[in-house]
CSV table of C-alpha atoms in Angstrom, one decimal:
chain,number,residue,atom,x,y,z
A,104,MET,CA,161.1,-82.5,0.1
A,105,GLU,CA,163.0,-85.7,0.6
A,106,ALA,CA,164.4,-84.3,3.9
A,107,LEU,CA,160.9,-83.8,5.4
A,108,PRO,CA,159.7,-86.1,8.1
A,109,ALA,CA,157.3,-88.8,6.9
A,110,SER,CA,154.5,-87.2,9.1
A,111,VAL,CA,154.9,-83.9,7.4
A,112,THR,CA,154.9,-85.5,4.0
A,113,GLU,CA,151.8,-87.4,4.8
A,114,ARG,CA,150.1,-84.2,6.1
A,115,LEU,CA,150.9,-82.4,2.8
A,116,ARG,CA,149.5,-85.4,0.9
A,117,VAL,CA,146.3,-85.2,3.0
A,118,LEU,CA,146.0,-81.5,2.4
A,119,THR,CA,146.4,-81.9,-1.3
A,120,HIS,CA,143.7,-84.5,-1.5
A,121,GLY,CA,141.4,-82.6,0.8
A,122,GLU,CA,141.8,-79.0,-0.6
A,123,ARG,CA,142.3,-79.9,-4.3
A,124,ALA,CA,139.6,-82.5,-4.6
A,125,VAL,CA,142.0,-85.0,-6.3
A,126,ALA,CA,140.4,-87.3,-8.9
A,127,TYR,CA,142.0,-89.5,-11.5
A,128,LEU,CA,141.1,-91.4,-14.7
A,129,GLN,CA,143.0,-94.4,-16.0
A,130,ILE,CA,143.0,-94.8,-19.8
A,131,ASP,CA,144.4,-97.6,-21.9
A,132,ALA,CA,146.2,-97.5,-25.3
A,133,ASP,CA,142.8,-97.7,-27.1
A,134,LEU,CA,141.7,-94.6,-25.2
A,135,SER,CA,139.1,-96.5,-23.3
A,136,LEU,CA,138.4,-95.7,-19.6
A,137,VAL,CA,139.6,-98.6,-17.4
A,138,ALA,CA,139.5,-97.0,-14.0
A,139,ALA,CA,138.5,-93.8,-12.2
A,140,GLY,CA,138.5,-92.6,-8.6
A,141,GLY,CA,138.9,-89.8,-6.1
A,142,ARG,CA,136.5,-86.9,-5.9
A,143,LEU,CA,134.8,-87.5,-9.2
A,144,ASP,CA,131.6,-85.9,-7.9
A,145,ASN,CA,133.5,-82.6,-7.6
A,146,TYR,CA,133.9,-82.5,-11.4
A,147,GLY,CA,130.5,-84.0,-12.5
A,148,LEU,CA,132.1,-87.3,-13.4
A,149,THR,CA,130.0,-89.7,-11.3
A,150,THR,CA,128.4,-91.4,-14.4
A,151,LEU,CA,131.6,-92.6,-16.0
A,152,ARG,CA,131.4,-96.0,-17.7
A,153,LEU,CA,134.4,-98.2,-17.5
A,154,GLY,CA,135.4,-100.0,-20.7
A,155,GLU,CA,133.9,-97.3,-23.0
A,156,PRO,CA,135.8,-94.6,-24.9
A,157,ALA,CA,137.2,-91.9,-22.5
A,158,LEU,CA,136.8,-89.0,-25.0
A,159,GLU,CA,133.0,-89.6,-25.3
A,160,GLN,CA,132.7,-89.3,-21.5
A,161,ALA,CA,135.3,-86.6,-20.6
A,162,PHE,CA,134.8,-83.8,-23.1
A,163,PHE,CA,137.7,-81.8,-21.7
A,164,LEU,CA,140.2,-84.4,-23.0
A,165,GLU,CA,139.2,-83.6,-26.6
A,166,GLY,CA,142.3,-82.5,-28.6
A,167,LEU,CA,144.7,-83.5,-25.8
A,168,LEU,CA,144.9,-87.2,-26.6
A,169,PRO,CA,147.1,-88.9,-27.7
A,170,LEU,CA,149.8,-87.1,-25.7
A,171,VAL,CA,152.4,-85.0,-27.6
A,172,GLU,CA,154.8,-85.2,-24.6
A,173,ASN,CA,155.0,-86.9,-21.3
A,174,PRO,CA,154.4,-85.8,-18.6
A,175,TYR,CA,152.0,-83.1,-19.8
A,176,PHE,CA,150.2,-80.3,-17.9
A,177,VAL,CA,147.1,-78.2,-18.9
A,178,PRO,CA,146.2,-75.4,-16.5
A,179,SER,CA,142.8,-74.2,-15.4
A,180,VAL,CA,140.5,-76.3,-17.6
A,181,GLU,CA,136.7,-75.4,-17.3
A,182,LEU,CA,134.6,-78.4,-16.3
A,183,ALA,CA,131.0,-79.1,-15.8
A,184,GLY,CA,129.2,-77.3,-12.9
A,185,GLY,CA,131.4,-74.3,-13.1
A,186,ARG,CA,134.5,-76.0,-11.7
A,187,ALA,CA,138.1,-75.5,-13.0
A,188,ALA,CA,140.9,-78.0,-12.7
A,189,ASN,CA,144.6,-78.4,-13.5
A,190,LEU,CA,145.1,-81.5,-15.6
A,191,HIS,CA,148.2,-83.6,-15.1
A,192,PHE,CA,148.9,-86.4,-17.7
A,193,TYR,CA,151.3,-89.2,-16.9
A,194,LEU,CA,152.0,-92.1,-19.4
A,195,GLU,CA,153.3,-95.3,-17.9
A,196,THR,CA,153.9,-98.1,-20.5
A,197,ASP,CA,150.5,-98.4,-22.2
A,198,THR,CA,148.5,-96.7,-19.4
A,199,LEU,CA,147.7,-93.0,-19.3
A,200,TRP,CA,146.8,-91.5,-15.9
A,201,VAL,CA,144.9,-88.2,-15.9
A,202,VAL,CA,145.0,-86.5,-12.5
A,203,LEU,CA,142.5,-83.6,-11.8
A,204,LEU,CA,143.4,-80.9,-9.1
A,205,ASP,CA,140.7,-78.4,-8.3
A,206,VAL,CA,141.8,-74.7,-9.0
A,207,THR,CA,138.3,-73.1,-8.9
A,208,ALA,CA,139.2,-70.7,-6.1
A,209,GLU,CA,142.3,-69.5,-8.1
A,210,ARG,CA,140.2,-69.1,-11.2
A,211,ASP,CA,137.6,-67.0,-9.4
A,212,ALA,CA,140.3,-64.8,-7.9
A,213,THR,CA,141.7,-64.2,-11.4
A,214,ARG,CA,138.3,-63.1,-12.5
A,215,ARG,CA,138.0,-60.7,-9.7
A,216,VAL,CA,141.3,-59.2,-10.8
A,217,GLN,CA,139.9,-58.9,-14.3
A,218,GLN,CA,136.9,-57.1,-12.9
A,219,LYS,CA,139.2,-54.6,-11.3
A,220,ALA,CA,140.9,-54.1,-14.7
A,221,TYR,CA,137.5,-53.4,-16.2
A,222,GLU,CA,136.9,-50.8,-13.6
A,223,MET,CA,140.2,-49.2,-14.6
A,224,THR,CA,138.9,-49.1,-18.2
A,225,LEU,CA,135.9,-47.1,-16.9
A,226,LEU,CA,138.3,-44.7,-15.3
A,227,GLN,CA,140.1,-44.3,-18.6
A,228,GLU,CA,136.8,-43.4,-20.3
A,229,LYS,CA,136.4,-40.7,-17.6
A,230,GLU,CA,139.9,-39.6,-18.6
A,231,ALA,CA,138.7,-39.3,-22.2
A,232,LEU,CA,135.8,-37.1,-21.0
A,233,LEU,CA,138.3,-34.8,-19.2
A,234,ASN,CA,140.4,-34.7,-22.3
A,235,ARG,CA,137.4,-33.4,-24.4
A,236,GLN,CA,136.9,-30.8,-21.7
A,237,LEU,CA,140.6,-29.8,-21.9
A,238,GLU,CA,140.3,-29.5,-25.7
A,239,ALA,CA,137.3,-27.2,-25.3
A,240,ALA,CA,139.2,-25.1,-22.7
A,241,ASN,CA,142.1,-24.9,-25.2
A,242,ALA,CA,139.7,-23.6,-27.9
A,243,ALA,CA,138.4,-21.0,-25.5
A,244,LEU,CA,142.0,-20.0,-24.7
A,245,ARG,CA,142.8,-19.5,-28.4
A,246,ALA,CA,139.7,-17.3,-28.9
A,247,THR,CA,140.8,-15.3,-25.9
A,248,GLN,CA,144.3,-14.9,-27.4
A,249,ARG,CA,142.8,-13.5,-30.6
A,250,GLU,CA,140.8,-11.0,-28.6
A,251,LEU,CA,143.9,-10.0,-26.6
A,252,GLN,CA,146.4,-9.6,-29.4
A,253,ALA,CA,147.5,-6.3,-27.9
A,254,SER,CA,148.9,-8.2,-24.9
A,255,GLN,CA,151.7,-9.8,-26.8
A,256,GLU,CA,153.7,-10.5,-23.6
A,257,ALA,CA,150.9,-12.5,-22.1
A,258,LEU,CA,150.4,-14.4,-25.4
A,259,VAL,CA,154.1,-15.4,-25.4
A,260,ARG,CA,154.0,-16.7,-21.8
A,261,THR,CA,150.9,-18.8,-22.6
A,262,HIS,CA,152.6,-20.3,-25.6
A,263,GLN,CA,155.7,-21.2,-23.7
A,264,ARG,CA,153.6,-22.9,-21.0
A,265,LEU,CA,151.7,-25.0,-23.5
A,266,GLN,CA,154.9,-26.0,-25.1
A,267,CYS,CA,156.3,-27.2,-21.8
A,268,GLU,CA,153.2,-29.2,-21.1
A,269,LEU,CA,153.4,-30.9,-24.6
A,270,THR,CA,157.1,-31.6,-24.0
A,271,GLU,CA,156.3,-33.2,-20.6
A,272,ALA,CA,153.5,-35.2,-22.2
A,273,ALA,CA,155.9,-36.4,-24.9
A,274,LEU,CA,158.5,-37.4,-22.3
A,275,TYR,CA,155.8,-39.3,-20.4
A,276,VAL,CA,154.8,-41.2,-23.5
A,277,ARG,CA,158.5,-42.1,-24.1
A,278,SER,CA,158.9,-43.3,-20.5
A,279,LEU,CA,156.3,-46.0,-21.2
A,280,LEU,CA,158.3,-47.5,-24.0
A,281,PRO,CA,160.1,-50.7,-23.2
A,282,ALA,CA,163.9,-51.0,-22.6
A,283,PRO,CA,166.0,-52.6,-25.4
A,284,MET,CA,166.9,-56.2,-24.7
A,285,SER,CA,169.6,-58.6,-25.9
A,286,HIS,CA,168.5,-62.0,-24.5
A,287,PRO,CA,167.2,-64.4,-25.5
A,288,PHE,CA,167.0,-62.3,-28.7
A,289,VAL,CA,167.7,-58.7,-29.6
A,290,ALA,CA,164.9,-56.2,-29.4
A,291,GLU,CA,165.5,-52.6,-30.2
A,292,TRP,CA,163.6,-49.5,-31.4
A,293,TYR,CA,163.9,-46.0,-32.6
A,294,PHE,CA,161.2,-43.4,-31.9
A,295,VAL,CA,161.1,-39.7,-33.0
A,296,PRO,CA,157.8,-37.9,-32.5
A,297,SER,CA,156.8,-35.2,-35.0
A,298,THR,CA,156.6,-31.6,-34.0
A,299,GLU,CA,153.1,-32.3,-32.7
A,300,LEU,CA,152.2,-34.7,-29.9
A,301,GLY,CA,151.3,-37.9,-31.8
A,302,GLY,CA,149.4,-41.1,-31.4
A,303,ASP,CA,152.1,-43.8,-31.9
A,304,ALA,CA,152.7,-46.2,-29.1
A,305,PHE,CA,154.4,-49.6,-29.0
A,306,GLY,CA,155.8,-52.2,-26.7
A,307,TYR,CA,156.8,-55.8,-26.0
A,308,HIS,CA,156.7,-58.0,-23.0
A,309,TRP,CA,156.7,-61.7,-21.8
A,310,ILE,CA,153.1,-62.9,-21.4
A,311,ASP,CA,154.5,-66.0,-19.7
A,312,PRO,CA,157.9,-67.7,-19.9
A,313,ASP,CA,157.1,-69.2,-23.4
A,314,HIS,CA,155.2,-66.4,-25.1
A,315,PHE,CA,156.5,-62.9,-26.0
A,316,ALA,CA,154.0,-60.2,-27.1
A,317,ILE,CA,154.9,-57.6,-29.7
A,318,TYR,CA,152.7,-54.7,-30.7
A,319,LEU,CA,152.6,-51.3,-32.3
A,320,LEU,CA,149.6,-49.0,-32.6
A,321,ASP,CA,148.8,-45.7,-34.3
A,322,VAL,CA,145.9,-43.5,-33.2
A,323,CYS,CA,144.5,-41.3,-36.0
A,324,GLY,CA,145.4,-37.6,-35.8
A,325,HIS,CA,147.8,-35.6,-33.6
A,326,GLY,CA,147.5,-33.7,-30.3
A,327,VAL,CA,146.6,-34.4,-26.7
A,328,GLY,CA,143.5,-36.5,-27.5
A,329,PRO,CA,145.1,-39.1,-29.7
A,330,SER,CA,148.2,-39.2,-27.4
A,331,LEU,CA,146.1,-39.9,-24.3
A,332,PHE,CA,144.1,-42.5,-26.2
A,333,SER,CA,147.3,-44.3,-27.3
A,334,VAL,CA,148.6,-44.3,-23.8
A,335,ALA,CA,145.3,-45.8,-22.5
A,336,VAL,CA,145.5,-48.6,-25.1
A,337,LEU,CA,149.2,-49.1,-24.3
A,338,HIS,CA,148.5,-49.5,-20.6
A,339,LEU,CA,145.8,-52.0,-21.4
A,340,LEU,CA,148.1,-54.1,-23.5
A,341,GLN,CA,150.9,-54.0,-21.0
A,342,ALA,CA,148.6,-55.0,-18.2
A,343,ALA,CA,146.8,-57.7,-20.3
A,344,SER,CA,143.6,-56.3,-18.8
A,345,LEU,CA,141.0,-57.3,-21.3
A,346,ARG,CA,138.4,-59.4,-19.6
A,347,ASP,CA,138.2,-63.1,-20.7
A,348,VAL,CA,140.9,-62.6,-23.4
A,349,ASP,CA,143.9,-64.9,-23.8
A,350,PHE,CA,146.7,-62.5,-24.8
A,351,ARG,CA,148.5,-65.4,-26.5
A,352,HIS,CA,145.9,-65.3,-29.3
A,353,PRO,CA,146.2,-62.1,-31.4
A,354,ALA,CA,142.8,-62.4,-33.1
A,355,GLN,CA,141.1,-62.5,-29.6
A,356,VAL,CA,143.0,-59.4,-28.6
A,357,LEU,CA,142.1,-57.4,-31.7
A,358,SER,CA,138.4,-58.4,-31.4
A,359,ALA,CA,138.2,-57.4,-27.7
A,360,LEU,CA,139.9,-54.1,-28.4
A,361,ASN,CA,137.4,-53.4,-31.2
A,362,ASP,CA,134.5,-54.1,-28.9
A,363,THR,CA,136.0,-51.9,-26.2
A,364,TYR,CA,137.0,-48.8,-28.3
A,365,GLN,CA,134.3,-48.0,-30.8
A,366,MET,CA,135.0,-44.6,-32.3
A,367,GLN,CA,131.5,-43.2,-31.5
A,368,SER,CA,132.3,-43.6,-27.8
A,369,ASN,CA,135.9,-42.2,-28.1
A,370,SER,CA,135.7,-38.8,-29.7
A,371,ASP,CA,135.6,-40.4,-33.2
A,372,LEU,CA,139.1,-41.7,-32.6
A,373,TYR,CA,140.2,-45.1,-34.1
A,374,PHE,CA,143.6,-46.8,-34.3
A,375,THR,CA,145.5,-49.3,-36.3
A,376,LEU,CA,147.4,-52.1,-34.6
A,377,TRP,CA,149.8,-55.0,-35.4
A,378,TYR,CA,149.9,-57.6,-32.6
A,379,GLY,CA,152.1,-60.7,-32.6
A,380,VAL,CA,153.1,-63.5,-30.1
A,381,TYR,CA,156.4,-65.1,-30.6
A,382,GLN,CA,157.4,-68.5,-29.0
A,383,PRO,CA,161.3,-68.7,-29.0
A,384,ALA,CA,161.4,-72.4,-28.2
A,385,THR,CA,159.6,-73.3,-31.5
A,386,ARG,CA,160.3,-70.0,-33.4
A,387,ARG,CA,156.5,-69.8,-34.0
A,388,LEU,CA,155.0,-66.3,-34.6
A,389,ASP,CA,151.3,-65.8,-34.4
A,390,PHE,CA,150.1,-62.4,-35.6
A,391,ALA,CA,147.0,-60.3,-36.5
A,392,CYS,CA,146.6,-56.9,-38.0
A,393,ALA,CA,144.0,-54.2,-37.7
A,394,GLY,CA,144.6,-51.8,-40.7
A,395,HIS,CA,148.2,-51.3,-39.7
A,396,PRO,CA,151.2,-51.3,-42.1
A,397,ALA,CA,152.7,-54.8,-42.7
A,398,ALA,CA,155.4,-56.1,-40.5
A,399,VAL,CA,158.6,-56.7,-42.5
A,400,LEU,CA,160.6,-59.9,-42.1
A,401,VAL,CA,164.1,-59.5,-43.6
A,402,ASP,CA,166.6,-62.3,-44.3
A,403,LEU,CA,169.9,-60.6,-43.2
A,404,ARG,CA,172.0,-62.7,-45.6
A,405,SER,CA,170.0,-62.4,-48.8
A,406,GLY,CA,168.0,-59.2,-48.1
A,407,ASP,CA,164.8,-61.0,-49.1
A,408,VAL,CA,161.7,-59.4,-47.6
A,409,GLU,CA,158.4,-61.0,-46.5
A,410,LEU,CA,155.4,-58.8,-45.6
A,411,LEU,CA,153.3,-60.0,-42.7
A,412,LYS,CA,149.8,-58.3,-42.9
A,413,PRO,CA,146.6,-60.3,-42.4
A,414,LYS,CA,143.5,-58.4,-43.5
A,415,GLY,CA,141.6,-56.5,-40.8
A,416,LEU,CA,139.8,-53.2,-40.3
A,417,PRO,CA,141.3,-50.6,-37.9
A,418,ILE,CA,140.1,-50.8,-34.3
A,419,GLY,CA,136.9,-48.8,-33.7
A,420,LEU,CA,135.5,-48.3,-37.2
A,421,MET,CA,132.6,-50.7,-36.8
A,422,PRO,CA,131.4,-53.3,-34.2
A,423,ASP,CA,131.5,-57.1,-34.4
A,424,VAL,CA,134.6,-57.4,-36.6
A,425,THR,CA,136.3,-60.8,-36.9
A,426,TYR,CA,140.1,-60.7,-37.3
A,427,ALA,CA,142.3,-63.3,-38.9
A,428,CYS,CA,145.4,-64.7,-37.2
A,429,GLU,CA,148.3,-66.1,-39.3
A,430,THR,CA,151.2,-68.2,-38.2
A,431,ILE,CA,154.7,-68.6,-39.5
A,432,ARG,CA,157.9,-70.3,-38.3
A,433,VAL,CA,160.7,-67.7,-38.3
A,434,PRO,CA,163.9,-69.2,-39.7
A,435,PRO,CA,167.2,-68.2,-38.0
A,436,GLY,CA,168.9,-65.1,-39.2
A,437,ARG,CA,165.7,-63.1,-39.7
A,438,TYR,CA,165.0,-59.5,-38.6
A,439,LEU,CA,161.3,-58.6,-37.8
A,440,HIS,CA,160.4,-54.9,-38.2
A,441,LEU,CA,157.2,-53.3,-36.9
A,442,LEU,CA,156.7,-49.7,-38.0
A,443,SER,CA,154.1,-46.9,-38.2
A,444,ASP,CA,153.1,-45.3,-41.5
A,445,GLY,CA,155.0,-42.2,-40.5
A,446,ALA,CA,158.2,-44.2,-41.0
A,447,PHE,CA,157.7,-44.6,-44.8
A,448,GLU,CA,155.2,-41.9,-45.9
A,449,VAL,CA,157.8,-39.4,-46.6
A,450,GLN,CA,157.6,-36.5,-49.1
A,451,ARG,CA,160.9,-35.6,-50.7
A,452,ALA,CA,162.2,-32.0,-50.9
A,453,ASP,CA,161.1,-31.9,-54.6
A,454,GLY,CA,157.5,-32.8,-53.6
A,455,SER,CA,157.5,-36.4,-54.8
A,456,ALA,CA,156.5,-39.2,-52.4
A,457,LEU,CA,158.8,-42.0,-51.3
A,458,SER,CA,157.3,-45.3,-52.3
A,459,PHE,CA,157.1,-48.3,-49.9
A,460,SER,CA,159.4,-50.3,-52.2
A,461,GLU,CA,162.0,-47.6,-52.0
A,462,PHE,CA,161.7,-47.5,-48.3
A,463,LEU,CA,162.2,-51.2,-48.1
A,464,LYS,CA,165.4,-50.8,-50.2
A,465,LEU,CA,166.7,-48.3,-47.7
A,466,MET,CA,165.8,-50.5,-44.7
A,467,THR,CA,167.3,-53.7,-46.2
A,468,HIS,CA,170.5,-52.0,-47.4
A,469,THR,CA,173.3,-53.8,-45.6
A,470,PRO,CA,176.4,-51.6,-45.0
A,471,GLN,CA,179.8,-53.1,-44.4
A,472,GLU,CA,179.4,-53.2,-40.6
A,473,GLY,CA,176.1,-55.2,-40.8
A,474,GLN,CA,172.4,-54.4,-40.6
A,475,ILE,CA,171.5,-50.8,-41.1
A,476,GLU,CA,171.1,-48.9,-37.8
A,477,LEU,CA,167.6,-47.6,-37.1
A,478,ARG,CA,168.9,-44.2,-36.3
A,479,GLN,CA,170.8,-44.2,-39.6
A,480,LEU,CA,167.6,-45.1,-41.5
A,481,TYR,CA,165.8,-42.2,-39.8
A,482,GLU,CA,168.6,-39.8,-40.8
A,483,GLN,CA,168.4,-40.9,-44.4
A,484,LEU,CA,164.7,-40.3,-44.5
A,485,VAL,CA,165.1,-36.8,-42.9
A,486,ALA,CA,167.8,-36.0,-45.5
A,487,LEU,CA,165.4,-37.0,-48.3
A,488,ARG,CA,162.7,-34.7,-46.9
A,489,GLY,CA,165.1,-31.9,-46.5
A,490,THR,CA,163.8,-30.7,-43.1
A,491,ALA,CA,164.9,-31.1,-39.5
A,492,THR,CA,162.2,-33.8,-38.7
A,493,LEU,CA,159.6,-35.9,-40.5
A,494,GLU,CA,156.0,-34.8,-40.9
A,495,ASP,CA,154.6,-37.7,-38.8
A,496,ASP,CA,155.9,-39.8,-35.9
A,497,PHE,CA,158.7,-42.1,-36.8
A,498,SER,CA,158.3,-45.4,-34.9
A,499,ILE,CA,160.1,-48.6,-35.7
A,500,MET,CA,161.0,-51.8,-33.7
A,501,ARG,CA,163.4,-54.5,-34.8
A,502,PHE,CA,163.7,-58.1,-33.4
A,503,ALA,CA,166.7,-60.2,-34.3
A,504,PHE,CA,165.2,-63.8,-34.3
């Protein structure tokens, strides 16, 4: 920018003031308003009184003062009259300058995108209707097969075709799962579906450069219906397409999902979900749970375990549910595990059930080469069961924080 001619720089300044409706507030060390100017009328601030407390006149500053860092930036704050502004805070000696830049047009454009996402949700509901029709068609096909038992060759061909379709569906679900990552921390997973198409789905992604979303869901039941339902929810989480929801706040996400996916409108399907947001810079983890198994935080050195499971009903059981959000600071050298119930609800070959505490001992066992591999954990469980696979989907994610 320093290389630009003065005329160009001046033109940019004029454009910024004209198109962004620049206004400013000057606040002293006692948080009193000492000066104000610019397009105050654009933000409904024409009645400001100099010499009086700033917080009593500019409600949008509540909770932001005194500054925690300098300079400071707060994006897209809702102001009076339906306007939205970016707030820029600059502290010089004992004087705080608050600069407002109008971003109403950008805010409105974002809402239009959210409306499009809502329309996509309606398409997903139509997909659920087609799924019910497909299940009805499958039922009719099975009845026809019973009536045509004499035609064994045709029955075999039909069976092979359905198996291919289920295999393709399972491969599609697997293609939606995230790639392992190694920076700025390690994220890995191991997923083995049961013999039936299941309802497990999971993922992680950066919401923004500072917030990393982690989630694992389990739709009740097995088959095409729960699988398609889990894919629909997974797409929604990946696209962050819940209207008016800040995906950095887990409790908001769970409440909005519960409002969207009531079981009476979704073939009596409901699902459990663990959703967390990790901030690497501060090692802060915010998380909420909707009837899902607890996430397991393991100290690699000591083997100590902490279970992370706020109380909350599964998504879809009843409307107007309020979900709790909890926060922890993750110390270095910790492994966070997210898992589905199919990972630990294992029946041994002798008919006895593996307890959760026994599962934790298997998971926290530290072999000579380091933390137990997720594949190795799965193979130990399969050996306990005494069959080729587990009864339910095996889904587990691990994050080395």
